[in-house]
XYZ file of C-alpha atoms in Angstrom:
623
model
C -28.087 15.020 11.003
C -24.365 15.898 10.435
C -24.210 12.889 8.025
C -27.818 13.653 6.305
C -26.681 17.277 5.538
C -23.229 16.441 3.905
C -25.395 13.966 1.781
C -27.734 16.793 0.738
C -24.699 18.958 -0.419
C -22.806 16.406 -1.872
C -25.992 15.486 -4.052
C -26.175 19.524 -4.644
C -22.584 19.536 -5.880
C -23.110 16.281 -8.193
C -26.485 17.885 -9.737
C -25.512 21.156 -10.593
C -21.607 21.157 -10.479
C -20.078 24.813 -11.654
C -23.589 25.931 -12.296
C -24.125 29.935 -10.690
C -27.633 29.834 -8.933
C -28.967 33.050 -7.544
C -29.703 33.084 -3.623
C -33.162 32.489 -4.317
C -32.531 29.672 -6.459
C -30.203 28.091 -4.114
C -32.351 28.411 -1.303
C -35.263 26.891 -2.991
C -32.776 23.917 -3.851
C -31.798 23.724 0.075
C -35.130 23.836 1.185
C -36.283 21.006 -0.935
C -33.338 18.753 -0.330
C -33.646 19.721 3.438
C -37.001 18.968 3.597
C -36.725 15.285 2.326
C -34.531 14.255 5.729
C -36.469 12.238 8.293
C -34.426 12.009 11.862
C -35.424 8.919 14.016
C -35.918 10.970 17.425
C -37.994 8.942 20.123
C -40.593 11.485 22.089
C -39.024 11.544 25.798
C -42.523 10.128 26.909
C -41.430 6.938 25.036
C -39.255 4.074 26.438
C -36.077 5.190 25.433
C -32.447 3.151 24.972
C -29.690 4.778 26.793
C -25.992 3.660 25.997
C -23.056 4.894 28.008
C -19.922 3.552 30.100
C -20.786 3.038 33.908
C -18.566 5.424 35.207
C -19.953 8.192 32.656
C -23.742 7.827 32.902
C -26.183 9.016 34.760
C -27.867 6.178 36.390
C -32.094 7.098 35.943
C -35.071 5.190 37.336
C -34.811 2.307 34.391
C -36.690 -0.780 33.817
C -34.239 -3.303 32.215
C -30.181 -2.978 31.831
C -27.626 -4.908 29.930
C -24.697 -5.487 30.931
C -21.965 -6.138 28.127
C -18.222 -7.125 28.438
C -18.678 -8.584 32.161
C -15.360 -10.219 31.575
C -12.289 -10.911 34.135
C -9.891 -7.962 33.888
C -12.581 -5.395 32.342
C -15.108 -5.569 35.240
C -13.964 -5.105 37.494
C -11.159 -3.399 35.160
C -7.516 -4.068 36.502
C -5.528 -0.700 37.713
C -2.593 -0.557 35.962
C 1.109 -0.585 37.361
C 2.612 2.838 37.782
C 6.669 2.591 37.458
C 7.022 6.007 39.047
C 4.663 6.088 42.082
C 3.376 3.665 44.329
C 0.542 3.640 46.148
C 2.078 5.209 48.937
C 3.651 7.923 47.357
C 0.332 8.916 45.972
C -1.702 8.615 49.443
C 1.231 11.068 50.823
C 0.752 13.148 47.654
C -2.886 13.528 48.172
C -2.758 14.293 51.424
C -0.185 17.272 50.504
C -3.059 18.794 48.607
C -2.155 17.374 45.128
C -4.619 16.538 42.593
C -3.407 12.994 41.491
C -4.991 9.817 40.567
C -5.894 7.774 43.235
C -4.034 4.893 44.419
C -4.566 1.357 43.212
C -6.553 0.298 46.115
C -8.894 2.887 46.316
C -9.559 2.300 42.399
C -10.482 -1.498 43.262
C -13.092 -0.027 45.690
C -14.715 2.431 43.254
C -14.708 -0.489 40.511
C -16.873 -2.450 43.377
C -19.174 0.755 43.880
C -19.948 0.940 40.014
C -20.698 -2.768 39.663
C -22.978 -2.515 42.629
C -24.721 0.574 40.747
C -24.689 -1.370 37.273
C -26.333 -4.401 39.042
C -29.049 -2.648 41.485
C -30.310 0.183 39.111
C -32.994 -1.713 36.788
C -36.271 -2.606 38.334
C -37.862 -5.048 36.058
C -34.863 -7.155 34.463
C -31.059 -7.526 34.159
C -29.059 -8.946 31.213
C -25.478 -9.850 31.860
C -23.236 -10.912 28.864
C -19.477 -11.974 28.761
C -17.369 -13.012 25.792
C -15.955 -16.674 25.682
C -12.918 -15.982 23.534
C -11.610 -12.802 21.406
C -10.802 -12.045 17.973
C -8.403 -14.423 17.842
C -9.969 -16.996 19.384
C -8.063 -16.829 22.845
C -9.985 -17.888 25.812
C -11.548 -15.254 27.905
C -12.981 -16.045 31.475
C -16.128 -14.335 33.195
C -15.802 -11.503 35.780
C -15.293 -12.748 39.349
C -18.558 -10.717 39.965
C -20.347 -13.597 38.012
C -19.415 -16.297 40.714
C -20.742 -14.007 43.586
C -23.997 -13.490 41.750
C -24.802 -17.140 41.059
C -24.009 -17.828 44.823
C -26.194 -15.430 46.030
C -29.191 -15.873 43.734
C -29.307 -19.748 43.148
C -31.936 -19.675 40.884
C -29.910 -17.758 37.746
C -28.326 -19.662 35.184
C -25.793 -19.438 32.484
C -27.133 -19.421 28.883
C -24.293 -20.015 26.278
C -25.004 -18.604 22.611
C -22.908 -19.787 19.735
C -21.377 -17.427 16.934
C -23.958 -17.183 14.111
C -21.087 -17.042 11.587
C -20.148 -20.643 12.666
C -23.500 -22.313 13.159
C -25.186 -20.319 10.408
C -27.611 -19.152 12.492
C -29.736 -15.579 11.676
C -30.151 -14.472 15.242
C -27.700 -11.583 14.606
C -29.356 -10.015 11.534
C -31.227 -6.864 12.411
C -30.707 -4.365 9.850
C -29.898 -4.273 6.027
C -26.220 -3.912 6.702
C -26.329 -7.461 9.028
C -28.026 -9.188 6.155
C -25.584 -8.041 3.304
C -22.721 -9.384 5.483
C -23.917 -12.415 6.312
C -25.203 -13.307 3.016
C -21.632 -12.496 1.697
C -20.364 -14.417 4.399
C -22.817 -17.655 3.462
C -22.149 -17.679 0.043
C -18.617 -17.098 -0.086
C -17.826 -19.702 2.612
C -20.247 -22.601 2.156
C -19.516 -26.045 1.450
C -20.482 -27.512 -1.846
C -23.982 -28.994 -1.938
C -22.747 -32.768 -1.991
C -21.768 -32.558 1.377
C -23.272 -29.549 2.916
C -26.222 -29.743 5.394
C -29.787 -29.027 3.559
C -31.345 -27.202 6.236
C -29.144 -24.244 6.695
C -28.560 -24.136 3.128
C -32.247 -24.299 2.416
C -33.089 -21.604 4.991
C -30.329 -19.083 3.715
C -31.340 -19.854 0.007
C -35.049 -18.754 1.023
C -33.618 -15.425 2.968
C -31.387 -14.619 -0.067
C -34.720 -15.327 -2.549
C -36.688 -12.854 -0.153
C -34.194 -10.038 -0.108
C -33.957 -9.884 -3.659
C -37.702 -10.003 -4.133
C -38.683 -7.187 -1.833
C -37.204 -7.786 1.684
C -34.686 -5.080 1.245
C -35.522 -2.246 -0.953
C -32.565 0.127 -0.750
C -30.254 0.306 -3.733
C -27.122 -0.701 -1.589
C -28.624 -3.900 -0.541
C -29.669 -4.530 -4.028
C -26.224 -4.055 -5.513
C -24.605 -5.917 -2.886
C -27.076 -8.872 -3.413
C -25.988 -8.730 -7.429
C -22.218 -8.713 -6.355
C -23.102 -12.435 -4.789
C -22.824 -13.727 -7.900
C -19.426 -15.917 -8.575
C -16.742 -14.013 -10.388
C -16.289 -15.224 -13.729
C -13.324 -14.381 -16.032
C -14.388 -10.972 -17.618
C -13.173 -9.935 -21.060
C -14.464 -7.026 -23.166
C -16.171 -7.528 -26.283
C -14.404 -7.350 -29.892
C -16.141 -4.072 -30.870
C -15.110 -2.537 -27.657
C -11.332 -3.620 -27.848
C -11.272 -1.801 -31.362
C -12.825 1.266 -29.867
C -10.415 1.241 -27.237
C -7.188 0.265 -27.934
C -5.201 1.353 -31.366
C -3.154 -0.710 -33.360
C -0.305 -0.791 -32.251
C -0.629 -0.344 -28.483
C 1.121 2.487 -27.040
C 1.379 2.576 -23.074
C 4.389 2.683 -20.763
C 6.121 -0.121 -18.989
C 4.778 0.824 -15.587
C 1.334 0.729 -16.791
C 1.942 -2.998 -18.074
C 3.248 -3.677 -14.237
C -0.175 -2.414 -13.343
C -1.972 -4.971 -15.786
C 0.648 -7.715 -14.193
C -0.684 -6.677 -10.376
C -4.390 -6.438 -11.268
C -6.094 -6.466 -15.116
C -9.027 -4.563 -13.409
C -6.762 -2.140 -11.664
C -5.076 -1.372 -15.472
C -8.505 -1.189 -17.081
C -10.311 1.064 -14.490
C -7.177 3.526 -14.229
C -5.911 3.632 -17.601
C -9.170 2.846 -19.708
C -11.950 4.080 -17.911
C -9.829 6.706 -16.223
C -11.328 6.518 -12.394
C -10.224 8.738 -9.970
C -10.706 8.884 -6.463
C -13.123 11.857 -5.575
C -11.448 14.852 -5.079
C -11.575 17.134 -2.169
C -11.041 20.467 -0.778
C -7.930 20.044 1.015
C -4.091 21.397 1.176
C -1.826 19.210 -0.802
C 1.658 18.798 0.749
C 4.610 19.079 -1.183
C 5.712 15.985 -2.712
C 9.034 15.025 -1.276
C 9.902 12.346 -3.855
C 9.054 14.428 -6.830
C 11.361 17.418 -5.307
C 14.294 14.970 -5.029
C 13.957 14.098 -8.203
C 13.792 17.597 -10.070
C 16.669 18.746 -7.919
C 18.692 15.863 -8.865
C 17.789 16.154 -12.803
C 18.842 19.765 -12.682
C 22.053 18.892 -11.061
C 22.752 15.922 -13.125
C 22.189 17.977 -16.201
C 24.369 20.693 -15.234
C 27.404 18.799 -14.969
C 26.532 17.123 -18.395
C 26.154 20.512 -19.725
C 29.597 21.707 -18.079
C 31.457 18.732 -18.754
C 32.095 18.728 -15.284
C 32.184 14.838 -14.134
C 30.735 14.213 -10.988
C 34.048 11.717 -9.880
C 36.104 15.102 -10.510
C 33.746 17.328 -8.690
C 35.421 19.060 -5.531
C 33.263 18.908 -2.436
C 32.886 23.028 -2.429
C 31.492 22.949 -6.186
C 29.220 19.782 -5.663
C 27.224 21.741 -2.568
C 27.183 25.180 -4.568
C 25.793 23.391 -7.440
C 23.516 21.866 -5.611
C 22.317 24.913 -3.855
C 21.482 26.295 -6.988
C 19.514 23.508 -8.452
C 17.617 23.966 -5.318
C 16.769 27.405 -5.723
C 15.797 26.772 -9.315
C 13.596 24.051 -8.508
C 12.045 26.064 -5.531
C 11.512 28.888 -7.918
C 9.085 26.484 -10.333
C 6.886 25.717 -7.003
C 3.210 27.089 -6.970
C 3.524 30.867 -5.289
C -0.199 30.660 -4.631
C -0.141 27.858 -1.473
C 0.875 30.839 1.341
C 0.046 28.459 4.056
C 2.709 25.490 2.853
C 5.487 28.019 1.856
C 7.032 27.628 5.166
C 6.928 23.732 4.670
C 8.218 23.913 0.939
C 11.113 25.717 2.207
C 11.788 23.474 4.660
C 11.358 20.741 2.082
C 13.886 22.424 0.134
C 16.738 22.818 2.581
C 16.147 19.256 3.418
C 16.624 18.431 0.082
C 19.746 19.896 -0.073
C 21.010 18.368 3.173
C 19.665 14.782 1.908
C 20.901 14.778 -1.653
C 24.266 16.324 -0.808
C 25.103 12.641 1.120
C 23.547 10.681 -1.980
C 25.825 12.830 -4.617
C 28.568 12.384 -2.181
C 28.389 8.521 -1.922
C 27.681 8.377 -5.939
C 30.899 10.588 -6.308
C 32.883 8.197 -4.466
C 31.191 5.294 -6.313
C 32.483 6.944 -9.207
C 35.877 7.619 -8.491
C 36.582 4.087 -8.691
C 35.322 3.268 -12.026
C 35.186 4.658 -15.302
C 31.620 5.306 -15.992
C 30.496 8.799 -16.600
C 26.966 10.602 -16.720
C 25.791 10.766 -20.355
C 22.087 11.816 -19.903
C 19.458 13.069 -17.216
C 15.681 12.513 -17.322
C 16.218 10.717 -20.725
C 12.972 10.404 -22.578
C 11.945 7.694 -25.112
C 9.011 6.808 -27.225
C 8.214 10.759 -26.330
C 7.543 14.207 -28.452
C 10.345 15.808 -26.175
C 13.421 17.362 -28.247
C 15.985 14.811 -28.168
C 13.729 11.985 -27.248
C 14.795 8.217 -27.704
C 12.455 6.227 -30.268
C 9.868 3.957 -28.440
C 10.608 0.844 -27.231
C 9.019 -1.646 -29.754
C 7.440 -4.864 -28.764
C 6.402 -7.868 -30.904
C 4.201 -10.474 -28.933
C 3.672 -14.189 -29.305
C 0.173 -13.404 -30.655
C 2.024 -11.180 -33.455
C 0.351 -8.006 -31.999
C 2.482 -4.866 -31.677
C 3.121 -2.298 -28.565
C 5.532 0.795 -28.214
C 6.336 1.859 -24.914
C 7.223 5.262 -23.876
C 8.924 6.681 -20.369
C 11.792 8.529 -18.550
C 15.233 7.250 -17.650
C 16.422 9.092 -14.591
C 20.280 8.745 -15.536
C 22.333 6.997 -18.243
C 25.806 6.555 -17.332
C 28.650 5.720 -20.146
C 31.835 3.879 -19.826
C 33.693 3.835 -22.994
C 36.336 0.941 -23.042
C 36.769 -1.317 -26.092
C 32.983 -0.747 -26.332
C 30.483 1.251 -24.896
C 29.124 0.135 -21.857
C 25.812 1.615 -20.439
C 24.472 1.655 -17.124
C 20.952 3.222 -16.206
C 19.845 4.374 -12.612
C 16.532 4.940 -11.342
C 16.302 7.065 -7.766
C 13.984 5.891 -5.597
C 13.173 7.498 -2.088
C 12.170 4.021 -0.493
C 15.096 3.216 1.941
C 16.948 0.462 0.689
C 15.337 -0.372 -2.560
C 16.521 -3.486 -4.398
C 15.528 -5.388 -7.543
C 13.545 -8.258 -6.473
C 14.159 -10.725 -9.393
C 10.975 -12.700 -8.400
C 8.962 -9.732 -8.717
C 11.290 -9.556 -12.330
C 10.181 -13.196 -13.099
C 6.332 -12.340 -12.680
C 6.038 -9.442 -14.223
C 5.810 -7.011 -11.569
C 9.256 -5.187 -11.731
C 9.995 -4.775 -15.578
C 10.881 -0.869 -15.584
C 14.558 -1.047 -14.799
C 15.266 -3.769 -17.155
C 13.350 -2.533 -19.785
C 15.477 0.549 -19.968
C 18.529 -1.591 -20.691
C 16.458 -2.638 -23.662
C 15.763 0.986 -24.657
C 19.556 1.816 -24.302
C 20.664 -1.465 -26.262
C 18.557 -0.744 -29.038
C 18.619 3.179 -29.123
C 21.499 4.185 -27.459
C 23.925 5.128 -30.356
C 21.487 8.112 -30.598
C 22.950 9.642 -27.891
C 26.332 8.007 -27.496
C 27.274 8.150 -31.251
C 28.299 4.233 -30.913
C 26.293 1.037 -30.178
C 25.744 0.707 -26.632
C 25.988 -2.919 -24.305
C 24.082 -2.386 -21.388
C 25.892 -3.793 -18.487
C 24.160 -2.735 -15.077
C 20.437 -1.592 -14.109
C 20.489 0.381 -10.482
C 18.056 1.864 -7.942
C 19.623 4.387 -6.076
C 17.816 5.084 -2.665
C 17.636 9.038 -1.690
C 16.484 8.124 1.926
C 19.833 6.888 3.882
C 19.687 3.341 5.947
C 20.084 3.585 9.850
C 23.521 3.502 10.944
C 24.433 0.813 13.771
C 26.765 1.918 16.525
C 27.275 -0.350 19.471
C 25.868 1.899 21.916
C 23.903 5.517 22.013
C 26.728 7.075 23.661
C 29.044 5.534 20.824
C 30.157 8.344 18.464
C 32.114 6.032 16.115
C 29.586 5.976 13.230
C 30.622 6.946 9.834
C 29.771 10.686 9.331
C 29.678 10.312 5.507
C 27.061 7.290 5.757
C 29.481 5.385 3.410
C 27.733 2.579 1.767
C 24.126 3.470 2.949
C 23.354 4.906 -0.410
C 24.803 1.998 -2.072
C 23.230 1.260 -5.610
C 21.088 -1.876 -5.811
C 20.021 -3.843 -8.855
C 21.868 -6.270 -11.299
C 25.297 -5.660 -12.811
C 26.974 -7.938 -15.301
C 29.907 -9.411 -13.622
C 32.489 -9.634 -16.352
C 31.943 -5.960 -16.742
C 32.080 -4.771 -13.080
C 35.558 -2.999 -13.317
C 33.794 -0.443 -15.363
C 31.813 0.740 -12.141
C 34.328 -0.097 -9.545
C 37.791 -0.575 -9.174
C 38.617 -4.499 -8.498
C 39.217 -5.546 -5.163
C 40.242 -9.039 -5.463
C 37.654 -11.048 -3.455
C 34.622 -10.091 -1.074
C 32.404 -7.213 -1.203
C 32.975 -4.150 -3.203
C 33.072 -0.984 -1.573
C 30.211 1.137 -2.984
C 28.303 -2.038 -4.677
C 26.513 -5.387 -3.636
C 28.942 -7.602 -5.726
C 30.900 -10.389 -3.973
C 33.417 -12.387 -5.283
C 34.907 -15.654 -3.920
C 38.682 -16.452 -3.846
C 38.403 -18.545 -6.851
C 37.314 -15.640 -8.716
C 33.636 -17.082 -9.111
C 30.459 -14.770 -8.132
C 29.562 -15.470 -4.145
C 26.511 -15.458 -2.416
C 24.563 -15.666 -5.337
C 21.239 -14.848 -3.498
C 22.131 -11.618 -2.155
C 24.341 -9.831 -4.368
C 23.478 -8.253 -7.493
C 26.010 -10.120 -9.925
C 24.941 -12.075 -12.775
C 27.012 -14.047 -15.579
C 27.132 -12.946 -18.952
C 24.566 -15.546 -19.926
C 21.891 -14.796 -16.825
C 22.389 -11.017 -17.621
C 21.044 -11.755 -21.459
C 18.485 -14.054 -20.099
C 16.965 -11.334 -17.671
C 16.580 -9.126 -20.554
C 15.066 -11.544 -22.813
C 12.796 -12.632 -20.211
C 11.768 -9.097 -19.848
C 10.881 -8.484 -23.314
C 9.161 -12.053 -23.366
C 7.042 -10.771 -20.379
C 6.371 -7.432 -21.784
C 4.988 -9.355 -24.874
C 2.676 -11.554 -22.397
C 1.292 -8.697 -20.795
C 0.796 -6.848 -24.103
C -1.215 -9.987 -25.537
C -3.216 -9.710 -22.092
C -4.249 -6.483 -22.563
C -5.183 -6.752 -26.408
C -6.944 -9.719 -25.420
C -9.492 -7.897 -23.350
C -8.780 -9.416 -20.104
C -10.188 -7.361 -17.245
C -11.193 -9.797 -14.574
C -10.408 -8.747 -10.738
C -7.122 -11.033 -10.123
C -4.906 -9.223 -7.345
C -1.867 -11.368 -6.355
C -0.184 -12.474 -3.398
C 3.595 -12.880 -3.060
C 5.484 -13.505 0.200
C 2.648 -12.336 2.269
C 2.149 -9.011 0.194
C -1.251 -8.104 -1.294
C -1.626 -4.917 -3.486
C -5.219 -4.530 -2.774
C -4.127 -2.772 0.662
C -2.879 0.293 -1.435
C -5.091 0.205 -4.334
C -7.405 3.027 -5.160
C -9.440 0.938 -6.900
C -10.823 -1.483 -4.242
C -14.045 0.569 -3.632
C -14.692 0.009 -7.335
C -14.264 -4.089 -7.611
C -15.353 -4.824 -4.130
C -12.975 -8.043 -4.001
C -12.692 -9.589 -0.765
C -9.224 -10.955 -0.006
C -10.783 -13.158 2.529
C -13.050 -15.182 0.122
C -12.431 -14.476 -3.566
C -9.505 -16.012 -5.379
C -5.958 -14.954 -5.311
C -3.216 -15.729 -7.502
C -0.594 -16.834 -5.463
C 2.841 -16.205 -6.901
C 5.762 -18.636 -6.101
C 8.327 -16.694 -4.392
C 11.678 -17.291 -5.653
C 15.482 -16.541 -4.518
C 17.647 -15.135 -7.128
C 19.319 -18.352 -7.990
C 16.038 -20.052 -8.601
C 14.870 -17.265 -11.064
C 17.993 -17.542 -12.962
C 17.708 -21.879 -12.987
C 14.017 -21.243 -14.326
C 15.157 -18.777 -16.966
C 18.192 -21.253 -17.862
C 15.726 -24.211 -18.523
C 14.229 -25.183 -22.035
C 10.772 -23.600 -21.208
C 9.343 -21.740 -18.418
C 7.445 -24.119 -16.232
C 3.178 -23.248 -16.377
């Protein structure tokens, strides 16, 4: 009843929206909607089906009983072991008048009594079922009571019922939802016609035809049956393309990354602008967004005051950070009274957490010669001070202009102006996966370097040569200690906020003082005794040639994604890489109806950093 009433109210909201109705009009509308409800209630004089657990159900005089799950370990249920009180302890406590769970031996006797009740209540028929295996295929045994029953009643026999999904039988189809599920499984998993058994194939085809031509009349089943057709490559018509996309294409790098993950997700989110249906719920403060705003305000303040982070005393750092937190707090919505205590807590935690982040950044800056040049730097925007957009010319002679924001730009002026882009992430231990860069899934950070190389002169006064792109995690990693009582951990969390990304090896001295060999203190950079880059697959270092190829690949990949968008490819085509599947976190999965177990998935090749560099150094990328 509750579900049906909610459905009526949803229809009312959809039909009338913000329209204002009088009391009388609203009453008439509700009466009309509720009058259409039908509830399947069995009169008390008619046979009924009672469902319940044995220990929680009353047992009237019943004609037939079905005992489900008559498996070993479930019936009788094994009493759990208690690591604190044994049976003797429980007996003594109960004897002293304390209410406590009975001992295990008493619970075993209770299980026997429940089995006796279950087996003797039906007057006409008794059916006992138990599973032969669990969901993972592990063999399960029957209850010990089964052997006792077979010995007491020689005429009983055990019947094995096969899994209908394996033998393609239809005995489990009892409702439209069962029909939809089984038809989908049949058509997505059946063998080809040449090797398939003709009899089950014929039966399922006849059932499908019957369902399409009147057996099932509800809209849900009809829509599901239409979706059983084979997925074909889907493209927008030329007329639609001209209406949807202008020349040049104006988008962002993050939107093109969405296209690389799944073209349909890009089409649904950024062309159709589909959104999850909103609900009336309290919206908690976005902690990651608050961190970004506080850091943006803090870094902008250091640039305006010409107070480099490397030379900022700890007291001034804490005071400036507190002011930034208060300024950001003043911009938060003031009408969310219920959330104000939580928001205040988030701001206090932001000051505490970001203090450690900035102290780690100051420690890293003191070892190098780069200073902060800009914070929240826009490109391709109408904002004052924005850099020009990043322009992409594709292999198909199409054009795109990309917009976005760079969290932070650092500059070291040596013989040349050397630029570093930094992107703040709240993900713990965020790294730049070159396998994802290679496949076009993580291009944003390197695209910032392209922006800096092309248009950095506008803010630096001279041409800027990019040397590093780094993620800075705003959440510290866990500190390892030999024992919980050991208090020898690093209270400053040194190294837990180490930036990760890609660094040009010949320019690393601009970021950190040379340490000779081994790992640098504040960067993931390893140098062998012979001076060459070591630990290639775990370090962030790249040779000058490798660094240039990464940037060239980023521009090429952006162009390929732009070509795909402007060609109108909107097919449902998610990927899988190293076991990760983006559909688990996709808001559009209710619209595309993609089934990861049945539909085709783009399997992307997992690559190590060294393998990516090898691929990019070849004469041509492999197909």
